[in-house]
GROMACS .gro file of C-alpha atoms in nm:
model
  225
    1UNK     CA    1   0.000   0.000   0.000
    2UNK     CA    2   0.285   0.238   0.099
    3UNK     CA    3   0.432   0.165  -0.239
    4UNK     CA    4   0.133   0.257  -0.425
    5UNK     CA    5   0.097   0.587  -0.249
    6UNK     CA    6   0.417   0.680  -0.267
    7UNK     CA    7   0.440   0.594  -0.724
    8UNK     CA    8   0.092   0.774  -0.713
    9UNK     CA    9   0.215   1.111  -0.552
   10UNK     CA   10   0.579   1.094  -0.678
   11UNK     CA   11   0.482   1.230  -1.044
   12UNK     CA   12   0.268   1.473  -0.912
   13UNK     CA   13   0.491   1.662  -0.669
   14UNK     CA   14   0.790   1.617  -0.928
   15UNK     CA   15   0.629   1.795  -1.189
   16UNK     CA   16   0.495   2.061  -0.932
   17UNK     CA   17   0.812   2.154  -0.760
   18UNK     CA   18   0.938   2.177  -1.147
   19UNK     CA   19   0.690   2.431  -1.226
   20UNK     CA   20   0.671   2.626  -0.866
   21UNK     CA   21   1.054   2.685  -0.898
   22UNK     CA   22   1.065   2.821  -1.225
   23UNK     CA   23   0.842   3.128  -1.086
   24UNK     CA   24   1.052   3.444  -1.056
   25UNK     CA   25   0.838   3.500  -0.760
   26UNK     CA   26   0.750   3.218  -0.549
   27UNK     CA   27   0.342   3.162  -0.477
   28UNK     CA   28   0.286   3.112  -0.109
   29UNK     CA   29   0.295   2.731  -0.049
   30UNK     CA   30  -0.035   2.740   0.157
   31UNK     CA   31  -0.234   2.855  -0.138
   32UNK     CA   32  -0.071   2.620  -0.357
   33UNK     CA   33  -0.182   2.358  -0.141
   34UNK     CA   34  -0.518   2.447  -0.091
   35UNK     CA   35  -0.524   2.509  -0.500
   36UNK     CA   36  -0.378   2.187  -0.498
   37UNK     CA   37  -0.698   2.055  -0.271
   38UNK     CA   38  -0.949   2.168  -0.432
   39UNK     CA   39  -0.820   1.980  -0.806
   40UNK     CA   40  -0.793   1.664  -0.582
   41UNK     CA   41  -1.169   1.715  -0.448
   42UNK     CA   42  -1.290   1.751  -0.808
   43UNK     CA   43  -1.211   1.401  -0.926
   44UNK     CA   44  -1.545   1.285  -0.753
   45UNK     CA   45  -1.797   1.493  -0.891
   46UNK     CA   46  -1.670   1.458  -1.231
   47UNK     CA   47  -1.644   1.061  -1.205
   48UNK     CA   48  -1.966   1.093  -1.155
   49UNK     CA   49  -2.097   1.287  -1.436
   50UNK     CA   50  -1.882   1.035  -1.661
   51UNK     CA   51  -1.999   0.739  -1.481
   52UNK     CA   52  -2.432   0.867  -1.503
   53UNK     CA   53  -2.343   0.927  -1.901
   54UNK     CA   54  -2.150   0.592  -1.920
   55UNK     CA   55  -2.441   0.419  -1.749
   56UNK     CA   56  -2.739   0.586  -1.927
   57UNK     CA   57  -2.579   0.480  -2.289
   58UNK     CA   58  -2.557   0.839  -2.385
   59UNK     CA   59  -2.226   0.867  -2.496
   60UNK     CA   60  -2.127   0.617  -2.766
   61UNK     CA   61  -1.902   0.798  -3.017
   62UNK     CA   62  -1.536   0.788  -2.947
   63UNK     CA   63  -1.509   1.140  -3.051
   64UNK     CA   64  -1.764   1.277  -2.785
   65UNK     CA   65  -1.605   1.008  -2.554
   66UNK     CA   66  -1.309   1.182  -2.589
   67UNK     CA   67  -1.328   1.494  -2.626
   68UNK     CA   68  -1.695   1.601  -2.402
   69UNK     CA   69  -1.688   1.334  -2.152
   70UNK     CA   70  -1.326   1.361  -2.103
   71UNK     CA   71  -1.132   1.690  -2.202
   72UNK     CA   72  -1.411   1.911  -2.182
   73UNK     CA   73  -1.556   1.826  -1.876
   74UNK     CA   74  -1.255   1.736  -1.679
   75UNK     CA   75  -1.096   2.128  -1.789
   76UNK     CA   76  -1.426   2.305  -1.777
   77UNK     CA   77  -1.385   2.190  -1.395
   78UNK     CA   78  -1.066   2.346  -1.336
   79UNK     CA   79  -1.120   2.602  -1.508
   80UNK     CA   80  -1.429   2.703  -1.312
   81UNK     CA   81  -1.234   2.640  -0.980
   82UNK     CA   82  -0.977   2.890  -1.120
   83UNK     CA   83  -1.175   3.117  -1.204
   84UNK     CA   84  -1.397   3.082  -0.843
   85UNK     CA   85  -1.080   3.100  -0.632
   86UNK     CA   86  -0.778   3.206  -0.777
   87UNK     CA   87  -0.867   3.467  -1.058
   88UNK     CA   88  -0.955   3.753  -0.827
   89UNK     CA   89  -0.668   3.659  -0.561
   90UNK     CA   90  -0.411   3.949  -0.455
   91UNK     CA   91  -0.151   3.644  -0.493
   92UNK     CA   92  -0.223   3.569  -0.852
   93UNK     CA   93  -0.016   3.907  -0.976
   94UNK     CA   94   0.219   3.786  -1.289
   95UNK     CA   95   0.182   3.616  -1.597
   96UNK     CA   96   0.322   3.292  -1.452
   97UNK     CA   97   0.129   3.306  -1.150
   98UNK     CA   98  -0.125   3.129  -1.354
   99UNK     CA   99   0.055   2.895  -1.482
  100UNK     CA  100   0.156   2.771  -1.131
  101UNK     CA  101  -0.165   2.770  -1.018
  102UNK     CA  102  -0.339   2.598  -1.301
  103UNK     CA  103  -0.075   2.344  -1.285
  104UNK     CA  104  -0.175   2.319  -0.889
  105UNK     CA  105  -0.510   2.209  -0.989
  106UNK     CA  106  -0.445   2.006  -1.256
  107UNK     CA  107  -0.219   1.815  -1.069
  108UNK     CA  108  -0.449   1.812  -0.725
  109UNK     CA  109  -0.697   1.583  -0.971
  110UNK     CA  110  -0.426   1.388  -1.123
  111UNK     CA  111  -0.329   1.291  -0.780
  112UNK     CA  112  -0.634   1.111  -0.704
  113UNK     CA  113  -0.668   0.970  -1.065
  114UNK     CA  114  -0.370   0.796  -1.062
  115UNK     CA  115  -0.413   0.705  -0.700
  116UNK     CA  116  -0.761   0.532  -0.781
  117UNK     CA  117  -0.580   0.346  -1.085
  118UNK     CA  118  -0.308   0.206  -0.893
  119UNK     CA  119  -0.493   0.093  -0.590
  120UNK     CA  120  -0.721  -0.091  -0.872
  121UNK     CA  121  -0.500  -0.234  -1.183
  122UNK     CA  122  -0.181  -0.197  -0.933
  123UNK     CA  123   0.214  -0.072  -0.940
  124UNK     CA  124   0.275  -0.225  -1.213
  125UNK     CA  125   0.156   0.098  -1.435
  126UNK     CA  126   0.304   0.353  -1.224
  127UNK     CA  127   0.577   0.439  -1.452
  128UNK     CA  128   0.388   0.492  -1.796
  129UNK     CA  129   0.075   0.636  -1.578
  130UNK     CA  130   0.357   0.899  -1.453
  131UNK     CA  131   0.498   0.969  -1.776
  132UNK     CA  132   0.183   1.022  -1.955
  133UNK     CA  133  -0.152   1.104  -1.780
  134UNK     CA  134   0.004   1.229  -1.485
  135UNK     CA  135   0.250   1.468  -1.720
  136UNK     CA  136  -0.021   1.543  -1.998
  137UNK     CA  137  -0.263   1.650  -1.696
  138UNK     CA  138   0.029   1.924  -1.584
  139UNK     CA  139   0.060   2.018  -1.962
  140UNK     CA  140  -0.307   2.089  -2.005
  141UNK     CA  141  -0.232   2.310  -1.764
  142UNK     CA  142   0.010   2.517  -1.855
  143UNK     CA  143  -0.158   2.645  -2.164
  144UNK     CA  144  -0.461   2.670  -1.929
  145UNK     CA  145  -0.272   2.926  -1.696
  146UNK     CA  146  -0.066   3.111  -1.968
  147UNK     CA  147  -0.391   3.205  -2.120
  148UNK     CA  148  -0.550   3.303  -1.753
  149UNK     CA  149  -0.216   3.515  -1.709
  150UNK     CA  150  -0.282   3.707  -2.047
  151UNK     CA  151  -0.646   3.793  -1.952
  152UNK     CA  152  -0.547   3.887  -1.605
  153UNK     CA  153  -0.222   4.144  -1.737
  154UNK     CA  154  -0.456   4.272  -2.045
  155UNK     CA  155  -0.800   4.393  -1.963
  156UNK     CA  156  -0.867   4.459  -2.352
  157UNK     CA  157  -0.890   4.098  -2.486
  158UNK     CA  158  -0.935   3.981  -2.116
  159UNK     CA  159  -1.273   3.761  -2.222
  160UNK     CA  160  -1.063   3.581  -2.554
  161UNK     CA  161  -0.790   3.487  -2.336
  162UNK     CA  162  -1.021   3.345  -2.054
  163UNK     CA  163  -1.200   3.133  -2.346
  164UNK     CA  164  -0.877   3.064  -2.462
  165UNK     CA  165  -0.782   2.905  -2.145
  166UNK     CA  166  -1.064   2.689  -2.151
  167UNK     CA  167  -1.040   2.599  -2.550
  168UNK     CA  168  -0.738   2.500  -2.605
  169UNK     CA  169  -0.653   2.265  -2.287
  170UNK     CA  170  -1.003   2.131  -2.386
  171UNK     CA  171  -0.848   2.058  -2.764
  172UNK     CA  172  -0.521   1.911  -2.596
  173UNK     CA  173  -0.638   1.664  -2.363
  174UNK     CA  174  -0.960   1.556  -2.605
  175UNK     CA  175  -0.656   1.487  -2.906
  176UNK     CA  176  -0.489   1.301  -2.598
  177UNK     CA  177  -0.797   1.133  -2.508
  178UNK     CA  178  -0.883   1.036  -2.868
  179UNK     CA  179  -0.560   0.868  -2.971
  180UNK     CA  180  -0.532   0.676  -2.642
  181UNK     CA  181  -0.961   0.532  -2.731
  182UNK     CA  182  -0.919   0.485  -3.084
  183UNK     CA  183  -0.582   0.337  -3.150
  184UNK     CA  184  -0.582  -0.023  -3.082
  185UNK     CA  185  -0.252  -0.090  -3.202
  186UNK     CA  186   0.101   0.075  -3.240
  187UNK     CA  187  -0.059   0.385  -3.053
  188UNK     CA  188   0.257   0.499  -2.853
  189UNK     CA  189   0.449   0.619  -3.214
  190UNK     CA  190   0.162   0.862  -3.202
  191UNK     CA  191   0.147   0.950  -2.794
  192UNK     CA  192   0.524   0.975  -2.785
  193UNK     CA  193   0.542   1.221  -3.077
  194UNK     CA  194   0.230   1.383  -2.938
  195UNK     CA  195   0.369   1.421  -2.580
  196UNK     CA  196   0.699   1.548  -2.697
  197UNK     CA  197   0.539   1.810  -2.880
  198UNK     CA  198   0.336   1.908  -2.580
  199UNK     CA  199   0.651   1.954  -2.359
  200UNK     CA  200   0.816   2.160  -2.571
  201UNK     CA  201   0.519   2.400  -2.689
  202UNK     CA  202   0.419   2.407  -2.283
  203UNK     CA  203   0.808   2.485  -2.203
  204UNK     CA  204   0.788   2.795  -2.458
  205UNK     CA  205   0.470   2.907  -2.275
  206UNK     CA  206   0.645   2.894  -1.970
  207UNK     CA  207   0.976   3.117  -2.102
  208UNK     CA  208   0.726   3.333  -2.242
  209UNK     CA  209   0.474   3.423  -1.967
  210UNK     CA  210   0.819   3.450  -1.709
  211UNK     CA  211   0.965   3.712  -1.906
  212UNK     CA  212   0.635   3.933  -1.846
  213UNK     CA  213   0.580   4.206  -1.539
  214UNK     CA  214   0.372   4.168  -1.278
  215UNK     CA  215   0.044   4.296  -1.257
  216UNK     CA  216   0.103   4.541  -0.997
  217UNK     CA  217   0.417   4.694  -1.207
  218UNK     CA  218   0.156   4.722  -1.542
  219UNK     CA  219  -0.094   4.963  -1.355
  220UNK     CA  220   0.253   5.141  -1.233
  221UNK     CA  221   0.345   5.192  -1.549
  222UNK     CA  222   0.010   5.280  -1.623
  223UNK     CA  223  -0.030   5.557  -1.342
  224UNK     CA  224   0.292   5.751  -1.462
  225UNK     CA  225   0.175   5.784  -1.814
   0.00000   0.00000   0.00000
């Protein structure tokens, strides 16, 4: 049991203390937990929305399976909890604040996910569950937060960039859900190619949003000119 705790938080905290230490500005680590918290307290309401469509035959296509049951409704969930109790925080004040904190959530849920799949098919899967649903869950993220920072630092297109970071984690995770349901065979010489070209357009997200000023030094700026 300890062993199975231990491969199903491992990933999670890896890939958070990667992202938290890339910030320019650390987040306080008591919001990041309770962030954190409240991603890991979302896996249950949202297994059960899958489970009721699952059990009422209303989902059959593999391209609503995998891109409503899963990717949208999985990130319209986090991105409501951003939005509910991060957006409007005094502590969410850069560009890359958002990307930390999206990632917080993302990986809160992924927590429990890959808990519940380990404790059930066991250890055996921790390593390819860390590398890619655990991973791809963070990724999601990041394009989720670098879109949250945008709106938050630019009032004028601040409604295209909060659909934004709802759309296009959406699009990611439903392409990752879709090649995972549909290809029975040889499907890793898709994921791989897929995942590496995740990382890398996530990693430029991340250069990108930590080169930007802070919120409060915009409306400086601002007020002088």
């Amino acid at each position: 049991m300890f062993a199975i705790l231990s491969a199903g938080i491992a990933p999670a905290f890896a890939l958070m203390a990667f992202f938290y230490l890339k910030d320019r500005f650390t987040e306080p680590l008591g919001l990041i937990i309770r962030i954190f918290t409240y991603g890991a307290l979302l896996v249950f309401p949202i297994m059960f929305l899958q489970y009721a469509f699952q059990a009422e035959g209303i989902v059959t296509s593999p391209v609503i399976n995998s891109f409503i049951l899963g990717g949208l409704i999985e990130e319209f969930f986090k991105w409501f909890i951003f939005i509910y109790v991060i957006y409007h925080h005094t502590e969410f004040d850069a560009h890359y604040d958002g990307i930390v904190y999206a990632v917080a959530i993302s990986l809160g849920f992924a927590t429990v996910e890959n808990l519940l799949y380990l404790l059930t098919n066991g250890i055996g899967y921790a390593f390819s569950r860390a590398l890619f649903p655990v991973s791809s869950h963070a990724l999601f993220a990041v394009s989720m937060g670098y879109y949250f920072g945008k709106a938050k630092l630019n009032q004028q297109h601040r409604k295209r960039n909060m659909m934004f970071a709802l759309v296009v984690p959406f699009l990611l995770h439903g392409t990752y859900n879709y090649i995972l349901k549909t290809i029975t065979s040889d499907w890793l010489f898709l994921l791989i190619p897929f995942m590496i070209v995740l990382w890398v357009y996530s990693l430029r997200k991340v250069k990108i949003a930590n080169q930007q000023p802070t919120h409060n030094l915009i409306l400086q700026e601002k007020q002088r000119a």
